[in-house]
Every structure is written in structure tokens, then in C-alpha cells.
Amino acid sequence: MSDVATAIMDAAEARMRIGGFNGFSLRDIASDVGIKSSSVHYHFPTKENLAAAVIRRYTDEVAQLLKQKLTTGLDPVTAWTQAFRGTLHSKERMCPCIAMGAAAQDLPAEVAAEVQRFFSMCLKEMVKAGLPRDGAARLLATISGAMLLANALDDRKAYDQATRDLIQEAELSAA
């Protein structure tokens, strides 16, 4: 992938984290990157193509991050909770998949499929790491909801309050 395509995706991801799919236009992205709109269209013919590419890349990055965390010996609950917490405490603050997940039924099919792929990957990897299916769903719902709550309230501590019981349960299970 070219440096320009990467810069386009980075700019789109930053805007998607704040406003979801409707939070940007290809003109916005061109302006952010300092290129002409035609250059954005050259790399990503449609807004849908760009958004889907961003979510596909993000999903792959999260999967890789979690594999690395799990190789350190962390239990899956702690690993996933810390990973989502890390996003919340980064300058971006919001997972683009969570930002768009609430509106998944209104997204273009190509984008909705990538958002669904993210959540399916999370569940699959949680189960693969040893959580029962219902435990994985509970964990994903809790950490996703906690991130959304912390962003809505502009209070990062809300995430820790919402996930505290999960971490305590994981620590007790490990003991």
C-alpha cells in the first residue's frame, strides 16, 4: 500500500472514531491529507470502499494485538479489557467499530460486513482463548458498552468502573 493510501486511511479512521460513517466525506479526507479529492478517489473509488478498508485494517490490527497480549500469559478477560482500555486512553479514544456498530443496520453493505467481521473476530478469538461462548459475548458487550459510556460521559474512569467486576472475577478464577 502506498504512503498516500495509508495517509488517506489514517485520516478516515480518525474521523470515523469521532463521527462514524457519516462523520466524514472524501473531501474532508483530501483536505486532512493535503491532496486533491481525485487522489482519494484514485485509491478508494467510493466512501464505502474507504470505510471498509479502514475497518478491515483495524480488525486485523486488533487481532494481532490480542494475540501478542495473550502470549504474555494474560488471561483472556484481562487481555481484552486492557486492549479496549488502551484504545480509550489513546488520543483516538474510540474504537471505530464501536462507533459504527450502533448504526450497523444503516451502513452500506460493504461497511456493515466489515463491522460485523470485527465483532465476529472478537467473539471467535475470545472463545479460542478459552472463554465459553456466552462468557465471550458478555465480555465483548461489557467492554464495548463501557467504552461507549466512558466516551459519552467524557469520563475514562467509567470504563474501569464498568469492567472492575470482570477483572476481579478473572483474577479469582486464575487463583
PDB file of C-alpha atoms in Angstrom:
ATOM      1  CA  MET A   1       0.000   0.000   0.000  1.00  0.00           C
ATOM      2  CA  SER A   2       1.317   3.442  -0.867  1.00  0.00           C
ATOM      3  CA  ASP A   3       2.091   6.144   1.662  1.00  0.00           C
ATOM      4  CA  VAL A   4      -0.763   8.231   0.247  1.00  0.00           C
ATOM      5  CA  ALA A   5      -3.273   5.396   0.618  1.00  0.00           C
ATOM      6  CA  THR A   6      -2.100   4.843   4.195  1.00  0.00           C
ATOM      7  CA  ALA A   7      -2.439   8.555   4.974  1.00  0.00           C
ATOM      8  CA  ILE A   8      -5.948   8.540   3.498  1.00  0.00           C
ATOM      9  CA  MET A   9      -6.916   5.558   5.641  1.00  0.00           C
ATOM     10  CA  ASP A  10      -5.383   7.131   8.752  1.00  0.00           C
ATOM     11  CA  ALA A  11      -7.347  10.353   8.194  1.00  0.00           C
ATOM     12  CA  ALA A  12     -10.565   8.437   7.581  1.00  0.00           C
ATOM     13  CA  GLU A  13     -10.047   6.314  10.683  1.00  0.00           C
ATOM     14  CA  ALA A  14      -9.538   9.404  12.838  1.00  0.00           C
ATOM     15  CA  ARG A  15     -12.805  10.894  11.588  1.00  0.00           C
ATOM     16  CA  MET A  16     -14.673   7.577  11.871  1.00  0.00           C
ATOM     17  CA  ARG A  17     -13.655   7.274  15.518  1.00  0.00           C
ATOM     18  CA  ILE A  18     -15.403  10.580  16.192  1.00  0.00           C
ATOM     19  CA  GLY A  19     -18.379  10.557  13.867  1.00  0.00           C
ATOM     20  CA  GLY A  20     -18.781   7.079  12.453  1.00  0.00           C
ATOM     21  CA  PHE A  21     -19.535   6.574   8.775  1.00  0.00           C
ATOM     22  CA  ASN A  22     -21.422   9.838   8.415  1.00  0.00           C
ATOM     23  CA  GLY A  23     -18.680  11.792  10.179  1.00  0.00           C
ATOM     24  CA  PHE A  24     -16.572  12.361   7.074  1.00  0.00           C
ATOM     25  CA  SER A  25     -16.608  12.972   3.365  1.00  0.00           C
ATOM     26  CA  LEU A  26     -13.942  12.193   0.806  1.00  0.00           C
ATOM     27  CA  ARG A  27     -13.390  15.954   0.506  1.00  0.00           C
ATOM     28  CA  ASP A  28     -12.718  16.115   4.255  1.00  0.00           C
ATOM     29  CA  ILE A  29     -10.156  13.357   3.898  1.00  0.00           C
ATOM     30  CA  ALA A  30      -8.479  15.062   0.934  1.00  0.00           C
ATOM     31  CA  SER A  31      -8.212  18.251   2.962  1.00  0.00           C
ATOM     32  CA  ASP A  32      -6.838  16.407   6.004  1.00  0.00           C
ATOM     33  CA  VAL A  33      -4.159  14.708   3.925  1.00  0.00           C
ATOM     34  CA  GLY A  34      -3.409  17.755   1.769  1.00  0.00           C
ATOM     35  CA  ILE A  35      -4.280  16.179  -1.558  1.00  0.00           C
ATOM     36  CA  LYS A  36      -6.952  16.617  -4.208  1.00  0.00           C
ATOM     37  CA  SER A  37     -10.237  14.729  -3.948  1.00  0.00           C
ATOM     38  CA  SER A  38      -9.387  12.953  -7.173  1.00  0.00           C
ATOM     39  CA  SER A  39      -6.381  11.388  -5.419  1.00  0.00           C
ATOM     40  CA  VAL A  40      -8.653   9.955  -2.742  1.00  0.00           C
ATOM     41  CA  HIS A  41     -10.942   8.556  -5.450  1.00  0.00           C
ATOM     42  CA  TYR A  42      -7.933   7.053  -7.226  1.00  0.00           C
ATOM     43  CA  HIS A  43      -7.065   4.943  -4.178  1.00  0.00           C
ATOM     44  CA  PHE A  44     -10.626   4.411  -2.906  1.00  0.00           C
ATOM     45  CA  PRO A  45     -13.278   4.909  -5.591  1.00  0.00           C
ATOM     46  CA  THR A  46     -16.086   5.309  -3.038  1.00  0.00           C
ATOM     47  CA  LYS A  47     -16.542   6.336   0.555  1.00  0.00           C
ATOM     48  CA  GLU A  48     -17.807   2.801   1.210  1.00  0.00           C
ATOM     49  CA  ASN A  49     -14.577   1.296  -0.186  1.00  0.00           C
ATOM     50  CA  LEU A  50     -12.522   3.561   2.068  1.00  0.00           C
ATOM     51  CA  ALA A  51     -14.541   2.887   5.219  1.00  0.00           C
ATOM     52  CA  ALA A  52     -14.497  -0.877   4.610  1.00  0.00           C
ATOM     53  CA  ALA A  53     -10.725  -0.813   4.069  1.00  0.00           C
ATOM     54  CA  VAL A  54     -10.226   1.126   7.307  1.00  0.00           C
ATOM     55  CA  ILE A  55     -12.334  -1.313   9.329  1.00  0.00           C
ATOM     56  CA  ARG A  56     -10.661  -4.334   7.700  1.00  0.00           C
ATOM     57  CA  ARG A  57      -7.226  -2.943   8.631  1.00  0.00           C
ATOM     58  CA  TYR A  58      -8.391  -2.094  12.151  1.00  0.00           C
ATOM     59  CA  THR A  59      -9.809  -5.596  12.686  1.00  0.00           C
ATOM     60  CA  ASP A  60      -6.553  -7.189  11.591  1.00  0.00           C
ATOM     61  CA  GLU A  61      -4.530  -4.884  13.879  1.00  0.00           C
ATOM     62  CA  VAL A  62      -6.725  -5.675  16.894  1.00  0.00           C
ATOM     63  CA  ALA A  63      -6.480  -9.416  16.217  1.00  0.00           C
ATOM     64  CA  GLN A  64      -2.685  -9.155  16.089  1.00  0.00           C
ATOM     65  CA  LEU A  65      -2.521  -7.039  19.256  1.00  0.00           C
ATOM     66  CA  LEU A  66      -4.623  -9.546  21.182  1.00  0.00           C
ATOM     67  CA  LYS A  67      -2.537 -12.492  20.005  1.00  0.00           C
ATOM     68  CA  GLN A  68       0.538 -10.689  21.336  1.00  0.00           C
ATOM     69  CA  LYS A  69      -1.144  -9.884  24.666  1.00  0.00           C
ATOM     70  CA  LEU A  70      -2.271 -13.479  25.131  1.00  0.00           C
ATOM     71  CA  THR A  71       1.238 -14.826  24.519  1.00  0.00           C
ATOM     72  CA  THR A  72       2.390 -12.925  27.635  1.00  0.00           C
ATOM     73  CA  GLY A  73       0.251 -15.191  29.805  1.00  0.00           C
ATOM     74  CA  LEU A  74      -2.594 -12.777  30.483  1.00  0.00           C
ATOM     75  CA  ASP A  75      -5.975 -14.390  30.889  1.00  0.00           C
ATOM     76  CA  PRO A  76      -8.357 -13.522  28.029  1.00  0.00           C
ATOM     77  CA  VAL A  77     -10.643 -11.304  30.129  1.00  0.00           C
ATOM     78  CA  THR A  78      -7.768  -9.150  31.322  1.00  0.00           C
ATOM     79  CA  ALA A  79      -6.123  -9.061  27.881  1.00  0.00           C
ATOM     80  CA  TRP A  80      -9.273  -7.914  26.092  1.00  0.00           C
ATOM     81  CA  THR A  81     -10.272  -5.481  28.839  1.00  0.00           C
ATOM     82  CA  GLN A  82      -6.801  -3.927  28.784  1.00  0.00           C
ATOM     83  CA  ALA A  83      -6.768  -3.707  24.995  1.00  0.00           C
ATOM     84  CA  PHE A  84     -10.065  -1.827  24.856  1.00  0.00           C
ATOM     85  CA  ARG A  85      -8.948   0.330  27.792  1.00  0.00           C
ATOM     86  CA  GLY A  86      -5.781   1.135  25.854  1.00  0.00           C
ATOM     87  CA  THR A  87      -7.865   2.426  22.968  1.00  0.00           C
ATOM     88  CA  LEU A  88      -9.930   4.528  25.339  1.00  0.00           C
ATOM     89  CA  HIS A  89      -6.777   6.078  26.810  1.00  0.00           C
ATOM     90  CA  SER A  90      -5.164   6.725  23.433  1.00  0.00           C
ATOM     91  CA  LYS A  91      -5.523  10.035  21.626  1.00  0.00           C
ATOM     92  CA  GLU A  92      -8.185   8.442  19.386  1.00  0.00           C
ATOM     93  CA  ARG A  93     -10.276   7.322  22.399  1.00  0.00           C
ATOM     94  CA  MET A  94     -12.905   5.380  20.479  1.00  0.00           C
ATOM     95  CA  CYS A  95     -12.906   2.136  18.549  1.00  0.00           C
ATOM     96  CA  PRO A  96     -14.235   2.907  15.057  1.00  0.00           C
ATOM     97  CA  CYS A  97     -16.133  -0.390  15.036  1.00  0.00           C
ATOM     98  CA  ILE A  98     -17.992   0.507  18.218  1.00  0.00           C
ATOM     99  CA  ALA A  99     -18.669   3.986  16.849  1.00  0.00           C
ATOM    100  CA  MET A 100     -20.255   2.412  13.761  1.00  0.00           C
ATOM    101  CA  GLY A 101     -21.673  -0.718  15.343  1.00  0.00           C
ATOM    102  CA  ALA A 102     -24.699   1.057  16.768  1.00  0.00           C
ATOM    103  CA  ALA A 103     -25.694   2.148  13.268  1.00  0.00           C
ATOM    104  CA  ALA A 104     -24.718  -1.106  11.541  1.00  0.00           C
ATOM    105  CA  GLN A 105     -28.219  -1.609  10.124  1.00  0.00           C
ATOM    106  CA  ASP A 106     -27.949   1.728   8.309  1.00  0.00           C
ATOM    107  CA  LEU A 107     -24.435   1.253   6.946  1.00  0.00           C
ATOM    108  CA  PRO A 108     -23.711   0.370   3.336  1.00  0.00           C
ATOM    109  CA  ALA A 109     -23.452  -3.419   2.969  1.00  0.00           C
ATOM    110  CA  GLU A 110     -19.685  -3.431   2.369  1.00  0.00           C
ATOM    111  CA  VAL A 111     -19.032  -1.411   5.529  1.00  0.00           C
ATOM    112  CA  ALA A 112     -21.580  -3.289   7.648  1.00  0.00           C
ATOM    113  CA  ALA A 113     -19.922  -6.568   6.655  1.00  0.00           C
ATOM    114  CA  GLU A 114     -16.548  -5.320   7.915  1.00  0.00           C
ATOM    115  CA  VAL A 115     -18.028  -4.058  11.193  1.00  0.00           C
ATOM    116  CA  GLN A 116     -19.691  -7.447  11.641  1.00  0.00           C
ATOM    117  CA  ARG A 117     -16.368  -9.120  10.843  1.00  0.00           C
ATOM    118  CA  PHE A 118     -14.729  -7.144  13.671  1.00  0.00           C
ATOM    119  CA  PHE A 119     -17.263  -8.229  16.295  1.00  0.00           C
ATOM    120  CA  SER A 120     -17.264 -11.812  14.991  1.00  0.00           C
ATOM    121  CA  MET A 121     -13.460 -11.871  15.154  1.00  0.00           C
ATOM    122  CA  CYS A 122     -13.574 -10.652  18.747  1.00  0.00           C
ATOM    123  CA  LEU A 123     -16.015 -13.379  19.779  1.00  0.00           C
ATOM    124  CA  LYS A 124     -14.135 -16.081  17.867  1.00  0.00           C
ATOM    125  CA  GLU A 125     -10.778 -15.096  19.375  1.00  0.00           C
ATOM    126  CA  MET A 126     -12.231 -14.893  22.887  1.00  0.00           C
ATOM    127  CA  VAL A 127     -13.626 -18.402  22.555  1.00  0.00           C
ATOM    128  CA  LYS A 128     -10.357 -19.604  21.032  1.00  0.00           C
ATOM    129  CA  ALA A 129      -8.575 -18.170  24.102  1.00  0.00           C
ATOM    130  CA  GLY A 130     -10.721 -20.329  26.376  1.00  0.00           C
ATOM    131  CA  LEU A 131     -13.862 -18.365  27.183  1.00  0.00           C
ATOM    132  CA  PRO A 132     -17.228 -20.081  26.782  1.00  0.00           C
ATOM    133  CA  ARG A 133     -19.370 -18.527  24.018  1.00  0.00           C
ATOM    134  CA  ASP A 134     -21.739 -16.833  26.490  1.00  0.00           C
ATOM    135  CA  GLY A 135     -18.775 -15.550  28.514  1.00  0.00           C
ATOM    136  CA  ALA A 136     -17.222 -14.104  25.360  1.00  0.00           C
ATOM    137  CA  ALA A 137     -20.480 -12.363  24.458  1.00  0.00           C
ATOM    138  CA  ARG A 138     -20.741 -10.960  27.985  1.00  0.00           C
ATOM    139  CA  LEU A 139     -17.150  -9.727  27.898  1.00  0.00           C
ATOM    140  CA  LEU A 140     -17.497  -8.097  24.474  1.00  0.00           C
ATOM    141  CA  ALA A 141     -20.796  -6.451  25.403  1.00  0.00           C
ATOM    142  CA  THR A 142     -19.337  -5.144  28.654  1.00  0.00           C
ATOM    143  CA  ILE A 143     -16.095  -3.725  27.270  1.00  0.00           C
ATOM    144  CA  SER A 144     -17.832  -2.259  24.200  1.00  0.00           C
ATOM    145  CA  GLY A 145     -20.556  -0.700  26.312  1.00  0.00           C
ATOM    146  CA  ALA A 146     -18.034   0.545  28.857  1.00  0.00           C
ATOM    147  CA  MET A 147     -16.053   2.272  26.108  1.00  0.00           C
ATOM    148  CA  LEU A 148     -19.207   3.852  24.724  1.00  0.00           C
ATOM    149  CA  LEU A 149     -20.276   5.004  28.195  1.00  0.00           C
ATOM    150  CA  ALA A 150     -16.859   6.474  29.000  1.00  0.00           C
ATOM    151  CA  ASN A 151     -16.861   8.404  25.728  1.00  0.00           C
ATOM    152  CA  ALA A 152     -20.434   9.627  26.118  1.00  0.00           C
ATOM    153  CA  LEU A 153     -19.739  10.839  29.650  1.00  0.00           C
ATOM    154  CA  ASP A 154     -16.230  12.053  28.766  1.00  0.00           C
ATOM    155  CA  ASP A 155     -15.101  10.138  31.844  1.00  0.00           C
ATOM    156  CA  ARG A 156     -12.476   7.470  31.309  1.00  0.00           C
ATOM    157  CA  LYS A 157     -12.961   6.238  34.870  1.00  0.00           C
ATOM    158  CA  ALA A 158     -16.407   4.997  33.849  1.00  0.00           C
ATOM    159  CA  TYR A 159     -14.704   2.261  31.817  1.00  0.00           C
ATOM    160  CA  ASP A 160     -12.807   0.987  34.844  1.00  0.00           C
ATOM    161  CA  GLN A 161     -15.940   1.103  36.991  1.00  0.00           C
ATOM    162  CA  ALA A 162     -17.922  -0.850  34.407  1.00  0.00           C
ATOM    163  CA  THR A 163     -15.234  -3.502  33.914  1.00  0.00           C
ATOM    164  CA  ARG A 164     -13.996  -3.866  37.504  1.00  0.00           C
ATOM    165  CA  ASP A 165     -16.107  -6.955  38.249  1.00  0.00           C
ATOM    166  CA  LEU A 166     -14.870  -8.730  35.102  1.00  0.00           C
ATOM    167  CA  ILE A 167     -11.260  -8.234  36.116  1.00  0.00           C
ATOM    168  CA  GLN A 168     -11.911  -9.324  39.701  1.00  0.00           C
ATOM    169  CA  GLU A 169     -13.706 -12.471  38.513  1.00  0.00           C
ATOM    170  CA  ALA A 170     -10.820 -13.282  36.157  1.00  0.00           C
ATOM    171  CA  GLU A 171      -8.282 -12.830  38.953  1.00  0.00           C
ATOM    172  CA  LEU A 172     -10.288 -15.107  41.257  1.00  0.00           C
ATOM    173  CA  SER A 173     -10.569 -17.757  38.551  1.00  0.00           C
ATOM    174  CA  ALA A 174      -6.830 -17.645  37.944  1.00  0.00           C
ATOM    175  CA  ALA A 175      -6.019 -18.035  41.646  1.00  0.00           C
TER     176      ALA A 175
END
